[in-house]
XYZ file of N, CA and C in Angstrom:
378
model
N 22.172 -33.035 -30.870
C 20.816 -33.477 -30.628
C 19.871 -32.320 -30.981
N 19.077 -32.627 -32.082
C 18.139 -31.612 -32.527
C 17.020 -30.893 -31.430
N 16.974 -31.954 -30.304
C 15.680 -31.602 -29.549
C 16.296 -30.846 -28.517
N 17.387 -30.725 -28.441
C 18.290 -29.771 -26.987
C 19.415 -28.807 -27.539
N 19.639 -28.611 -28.900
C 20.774 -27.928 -29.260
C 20.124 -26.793 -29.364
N 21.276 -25.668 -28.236
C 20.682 -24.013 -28.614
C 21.511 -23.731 -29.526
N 21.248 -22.250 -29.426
C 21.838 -21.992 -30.689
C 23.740 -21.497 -30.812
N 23.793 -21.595 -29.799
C 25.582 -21.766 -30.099
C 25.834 -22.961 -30.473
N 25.394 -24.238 -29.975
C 25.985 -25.428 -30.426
C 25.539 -25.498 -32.032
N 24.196 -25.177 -32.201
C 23.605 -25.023 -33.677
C 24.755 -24.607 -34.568
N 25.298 -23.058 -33.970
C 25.964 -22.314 -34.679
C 27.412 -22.742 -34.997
N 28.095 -24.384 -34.740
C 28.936 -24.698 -35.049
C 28.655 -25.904 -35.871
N 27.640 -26.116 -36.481
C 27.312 -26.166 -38.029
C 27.742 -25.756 -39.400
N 28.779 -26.171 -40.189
C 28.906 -25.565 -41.336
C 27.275 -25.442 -41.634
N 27.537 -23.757 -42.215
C 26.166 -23.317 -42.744
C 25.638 -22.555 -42.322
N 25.218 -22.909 -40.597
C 24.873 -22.101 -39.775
C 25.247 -21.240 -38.819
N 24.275 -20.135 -39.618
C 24.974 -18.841 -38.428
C 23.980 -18.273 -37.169
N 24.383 -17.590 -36.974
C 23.303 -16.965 -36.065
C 21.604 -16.895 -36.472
N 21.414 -16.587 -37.886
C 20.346 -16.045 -38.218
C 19.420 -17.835 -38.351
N 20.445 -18.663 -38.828
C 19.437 -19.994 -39.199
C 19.671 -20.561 -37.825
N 20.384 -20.692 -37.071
C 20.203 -21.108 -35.576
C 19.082 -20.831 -34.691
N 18.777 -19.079 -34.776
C 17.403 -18.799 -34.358
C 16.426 -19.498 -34.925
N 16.181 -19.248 -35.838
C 15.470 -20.084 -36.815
C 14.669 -21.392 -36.803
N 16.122 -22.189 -36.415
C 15.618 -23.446 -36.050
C 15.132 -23.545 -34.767
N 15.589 -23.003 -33.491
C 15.117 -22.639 -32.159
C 13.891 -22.373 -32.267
N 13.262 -21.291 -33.205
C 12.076 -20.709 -33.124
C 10.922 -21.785 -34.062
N 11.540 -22.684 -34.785
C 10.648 -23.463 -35.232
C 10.552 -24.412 -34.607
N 11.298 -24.949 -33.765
C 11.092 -26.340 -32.626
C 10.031 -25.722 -31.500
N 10.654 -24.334 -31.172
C 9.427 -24.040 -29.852
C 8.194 -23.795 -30.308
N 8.185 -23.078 -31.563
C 6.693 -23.205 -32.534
C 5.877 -24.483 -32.604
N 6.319 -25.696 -32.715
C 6.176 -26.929 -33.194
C 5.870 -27.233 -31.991
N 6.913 -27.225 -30.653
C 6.430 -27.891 -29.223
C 7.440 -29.447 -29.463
N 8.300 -29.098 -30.375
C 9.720 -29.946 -30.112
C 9.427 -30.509 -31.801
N 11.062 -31.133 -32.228
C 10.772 -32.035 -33.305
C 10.411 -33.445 -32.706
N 10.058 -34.001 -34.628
C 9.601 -35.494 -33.948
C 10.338 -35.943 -34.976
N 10.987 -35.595 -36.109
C 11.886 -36.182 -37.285
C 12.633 -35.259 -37.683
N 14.108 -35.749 -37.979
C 15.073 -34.692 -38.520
C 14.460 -34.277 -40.025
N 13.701 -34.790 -40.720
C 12.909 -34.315 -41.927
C 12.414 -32.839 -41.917
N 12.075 -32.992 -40.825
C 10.866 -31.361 -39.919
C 12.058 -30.318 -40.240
N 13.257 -30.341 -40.369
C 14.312 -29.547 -40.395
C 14.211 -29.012 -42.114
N 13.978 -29.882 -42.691
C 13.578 -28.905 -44.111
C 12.212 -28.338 -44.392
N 11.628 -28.247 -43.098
C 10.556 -27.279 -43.236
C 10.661 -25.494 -42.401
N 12.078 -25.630 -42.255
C 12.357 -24.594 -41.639
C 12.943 -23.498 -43.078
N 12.317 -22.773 -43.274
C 12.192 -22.234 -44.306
C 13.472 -21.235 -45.124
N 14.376 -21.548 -45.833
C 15.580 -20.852 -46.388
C 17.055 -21.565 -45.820
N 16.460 -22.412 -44.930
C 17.471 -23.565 -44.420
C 18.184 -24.441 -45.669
N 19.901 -24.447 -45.209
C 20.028 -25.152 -46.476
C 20.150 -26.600 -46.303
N 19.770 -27.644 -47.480
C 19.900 -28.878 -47.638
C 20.898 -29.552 -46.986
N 20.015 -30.691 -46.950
C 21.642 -31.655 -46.305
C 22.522 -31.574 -44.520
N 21.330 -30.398 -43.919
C 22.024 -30.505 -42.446
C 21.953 -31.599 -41.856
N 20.849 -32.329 -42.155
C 20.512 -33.714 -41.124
C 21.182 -34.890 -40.774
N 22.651 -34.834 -41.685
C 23.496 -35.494 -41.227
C 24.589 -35.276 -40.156
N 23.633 -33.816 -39.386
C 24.883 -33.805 -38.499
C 24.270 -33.742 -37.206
N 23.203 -33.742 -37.417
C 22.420 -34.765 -36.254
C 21.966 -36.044 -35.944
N 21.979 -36.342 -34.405
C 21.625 -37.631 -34.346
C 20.097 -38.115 -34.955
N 19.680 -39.316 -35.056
C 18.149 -39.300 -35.060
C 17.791 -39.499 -34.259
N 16.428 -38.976 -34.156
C 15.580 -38.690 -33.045
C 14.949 -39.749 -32.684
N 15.247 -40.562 -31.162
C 14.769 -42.103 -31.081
C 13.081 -41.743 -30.230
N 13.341 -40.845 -29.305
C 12.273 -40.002 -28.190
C 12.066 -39.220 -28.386
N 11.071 -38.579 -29.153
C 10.852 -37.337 -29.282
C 10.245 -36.700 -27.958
N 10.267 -35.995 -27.608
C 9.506 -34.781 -26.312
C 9.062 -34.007 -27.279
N 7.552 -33.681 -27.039
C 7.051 -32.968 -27.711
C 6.276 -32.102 -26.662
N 6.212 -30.799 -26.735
C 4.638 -29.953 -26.173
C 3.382 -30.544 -26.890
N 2.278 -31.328 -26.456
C 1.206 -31.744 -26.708
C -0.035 -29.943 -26.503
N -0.673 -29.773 -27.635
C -1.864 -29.102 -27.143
C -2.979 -29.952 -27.420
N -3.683 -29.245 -26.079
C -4.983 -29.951 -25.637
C -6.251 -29.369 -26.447
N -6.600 -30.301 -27.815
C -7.127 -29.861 -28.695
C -8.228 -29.445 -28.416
N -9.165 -30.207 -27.491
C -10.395 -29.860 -27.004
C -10.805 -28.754 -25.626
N -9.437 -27.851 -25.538
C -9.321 -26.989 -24.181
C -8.400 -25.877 -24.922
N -7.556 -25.985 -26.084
C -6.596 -24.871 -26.241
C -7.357 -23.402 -26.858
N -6.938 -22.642 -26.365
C -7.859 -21.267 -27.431
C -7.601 -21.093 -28.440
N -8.056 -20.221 -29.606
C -7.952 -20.000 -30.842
C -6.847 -20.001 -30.960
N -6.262 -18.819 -30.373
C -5.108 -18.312 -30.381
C -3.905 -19.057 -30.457
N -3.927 -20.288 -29.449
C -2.978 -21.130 -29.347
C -2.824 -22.550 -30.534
N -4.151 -22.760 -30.654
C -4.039 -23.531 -31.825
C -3.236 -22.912 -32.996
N -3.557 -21.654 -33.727
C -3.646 -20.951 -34.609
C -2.060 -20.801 -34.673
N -1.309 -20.815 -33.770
C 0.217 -20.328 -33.816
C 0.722 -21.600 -34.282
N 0.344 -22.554 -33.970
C 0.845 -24.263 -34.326
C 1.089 -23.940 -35.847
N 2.359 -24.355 -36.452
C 2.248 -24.328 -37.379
C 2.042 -25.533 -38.923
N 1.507 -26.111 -38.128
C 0.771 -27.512 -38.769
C -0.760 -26.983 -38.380
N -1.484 -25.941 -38.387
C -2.555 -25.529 -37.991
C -2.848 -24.387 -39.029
N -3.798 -24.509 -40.392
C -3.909 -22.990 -40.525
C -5.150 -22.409 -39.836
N -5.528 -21.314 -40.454
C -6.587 -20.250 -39.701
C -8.075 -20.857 -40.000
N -8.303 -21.447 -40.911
C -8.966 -22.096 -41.703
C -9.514 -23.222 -41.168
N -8.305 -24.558 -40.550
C -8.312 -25.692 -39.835
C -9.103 -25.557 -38.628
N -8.074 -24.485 -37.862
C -8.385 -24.032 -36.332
C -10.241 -23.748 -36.434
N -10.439 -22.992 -37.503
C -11.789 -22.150 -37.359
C -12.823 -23.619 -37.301
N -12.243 -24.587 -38.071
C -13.151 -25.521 -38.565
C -13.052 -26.915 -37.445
N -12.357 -26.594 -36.319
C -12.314 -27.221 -35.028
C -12.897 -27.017 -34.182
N -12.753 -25.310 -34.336
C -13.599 -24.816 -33.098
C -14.968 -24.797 -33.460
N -15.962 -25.043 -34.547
C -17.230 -25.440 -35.536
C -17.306 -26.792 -35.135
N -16.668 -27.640 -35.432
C -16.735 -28.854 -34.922
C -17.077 -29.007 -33.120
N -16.321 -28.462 -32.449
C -16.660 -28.524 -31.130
C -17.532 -27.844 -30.566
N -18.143 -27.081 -31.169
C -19.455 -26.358 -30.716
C -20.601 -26.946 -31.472
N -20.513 -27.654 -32.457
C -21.919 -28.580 -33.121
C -21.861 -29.879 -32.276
N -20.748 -30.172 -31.997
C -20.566 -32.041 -31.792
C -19.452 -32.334 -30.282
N -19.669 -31.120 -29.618
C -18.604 -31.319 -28.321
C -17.143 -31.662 -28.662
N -16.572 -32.360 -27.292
C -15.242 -32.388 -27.744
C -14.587 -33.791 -28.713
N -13.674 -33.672 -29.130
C -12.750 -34.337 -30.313
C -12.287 -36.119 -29.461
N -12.709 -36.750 -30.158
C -11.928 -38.134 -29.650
C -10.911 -38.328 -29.563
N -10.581 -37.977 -31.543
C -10.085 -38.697 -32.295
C -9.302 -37.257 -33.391
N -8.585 -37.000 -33.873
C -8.303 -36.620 -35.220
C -9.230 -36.973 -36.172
N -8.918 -37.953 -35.801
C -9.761 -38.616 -37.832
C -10.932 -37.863 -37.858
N -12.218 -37.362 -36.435
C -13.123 -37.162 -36.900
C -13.009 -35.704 -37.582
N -12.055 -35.381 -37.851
C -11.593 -33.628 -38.302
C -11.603 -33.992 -39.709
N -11.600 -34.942 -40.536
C -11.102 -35.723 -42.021
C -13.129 -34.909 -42.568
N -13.735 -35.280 -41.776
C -15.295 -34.924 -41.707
C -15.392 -32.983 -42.397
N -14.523 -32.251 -41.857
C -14.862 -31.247 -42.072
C -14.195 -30.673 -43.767
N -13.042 -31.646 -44.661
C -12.879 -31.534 -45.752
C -11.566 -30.976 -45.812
N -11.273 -30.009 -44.519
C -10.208 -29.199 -44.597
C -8.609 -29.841 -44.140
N -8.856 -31.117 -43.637
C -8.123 -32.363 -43.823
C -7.594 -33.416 -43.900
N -6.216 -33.447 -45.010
C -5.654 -34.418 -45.388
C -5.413 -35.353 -44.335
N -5.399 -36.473 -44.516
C -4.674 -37.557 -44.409
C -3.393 -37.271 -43.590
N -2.532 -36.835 -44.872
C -1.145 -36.508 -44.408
C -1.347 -35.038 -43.277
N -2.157 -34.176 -43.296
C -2.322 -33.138 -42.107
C -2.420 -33.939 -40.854
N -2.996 -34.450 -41.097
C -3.428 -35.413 -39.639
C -2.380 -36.432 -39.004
N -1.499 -37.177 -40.241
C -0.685 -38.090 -39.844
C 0.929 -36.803 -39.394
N 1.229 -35.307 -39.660
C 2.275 -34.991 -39.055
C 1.628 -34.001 -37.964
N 0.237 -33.881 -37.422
C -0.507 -33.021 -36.730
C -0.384 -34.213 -35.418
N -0.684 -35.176 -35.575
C -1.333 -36.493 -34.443
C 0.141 -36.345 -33.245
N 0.994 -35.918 -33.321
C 1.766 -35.999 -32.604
C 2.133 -34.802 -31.204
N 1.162 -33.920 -31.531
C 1.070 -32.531 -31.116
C 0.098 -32.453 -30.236
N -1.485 -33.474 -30.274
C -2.030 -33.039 -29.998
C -2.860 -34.172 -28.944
N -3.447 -34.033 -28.060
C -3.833 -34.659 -27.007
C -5.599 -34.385 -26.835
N -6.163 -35.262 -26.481
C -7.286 -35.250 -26.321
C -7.742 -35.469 -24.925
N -8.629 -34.366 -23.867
C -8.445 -34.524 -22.963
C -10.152 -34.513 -22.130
């Protein structure tokens, strides 16, 4: 199970050793959990083709941040967040208060569609 395997169970993975086990650990707690075994080839130098040796993910548990309460700082580590995004949130919430919606972030240019459709799962409006 991708959303509970540390890294010894990881590490009995053909493929994986110690170094991509962390790896993946450190990109799920980065993330605030997966939500698709896909998310696993965004873990960077990871090799192809692990996702068949996990189950799929029916429930994801995710860490939600509270877009309209989190600090720079915390946004900024998200890594579906660049420095750029974050800056242009926290601009947004000081011209126009707090966030409904995602979509109204599509307004500031800096994003996609697709940013928003693997971002929407992370983030809570409060």
């Amino acid at each position: 199970n991708l959303i509970t395997a540390d890294t010894t169970l990881l590490k009995q993975i053909p493929g994986i050793g110690s170094w991509y086990a962390r790896k993946i650990c450190r990109y799920r707690e980065s993330l605030g959990g997966f939500v698709s075994l896909a998310q696993l080839s965004e873990v960077e130098g990871l090799p192809e083709g692990l996702a068949v040796w996990f189950e799929p993910i029916r429930e994801p548990k995710v860490r939600q941040l509270d877009i309209n309460h989190a600090t720079f700082s915390q946004l900024v580590r998200h890594p579906y967040l660049s420095y750029e995004q974050v800056k242009a949130v926290f601009d947004y919430r000081r011209k126009f208060g707090a966030l409904k919606s995602l979509d109204e972030l599509q307004l500031t240019g800096l994003f996609t569609p697709a940013d928003l459709a693997r971002l929407r799962p992370y983030v809570v409006f409060r």
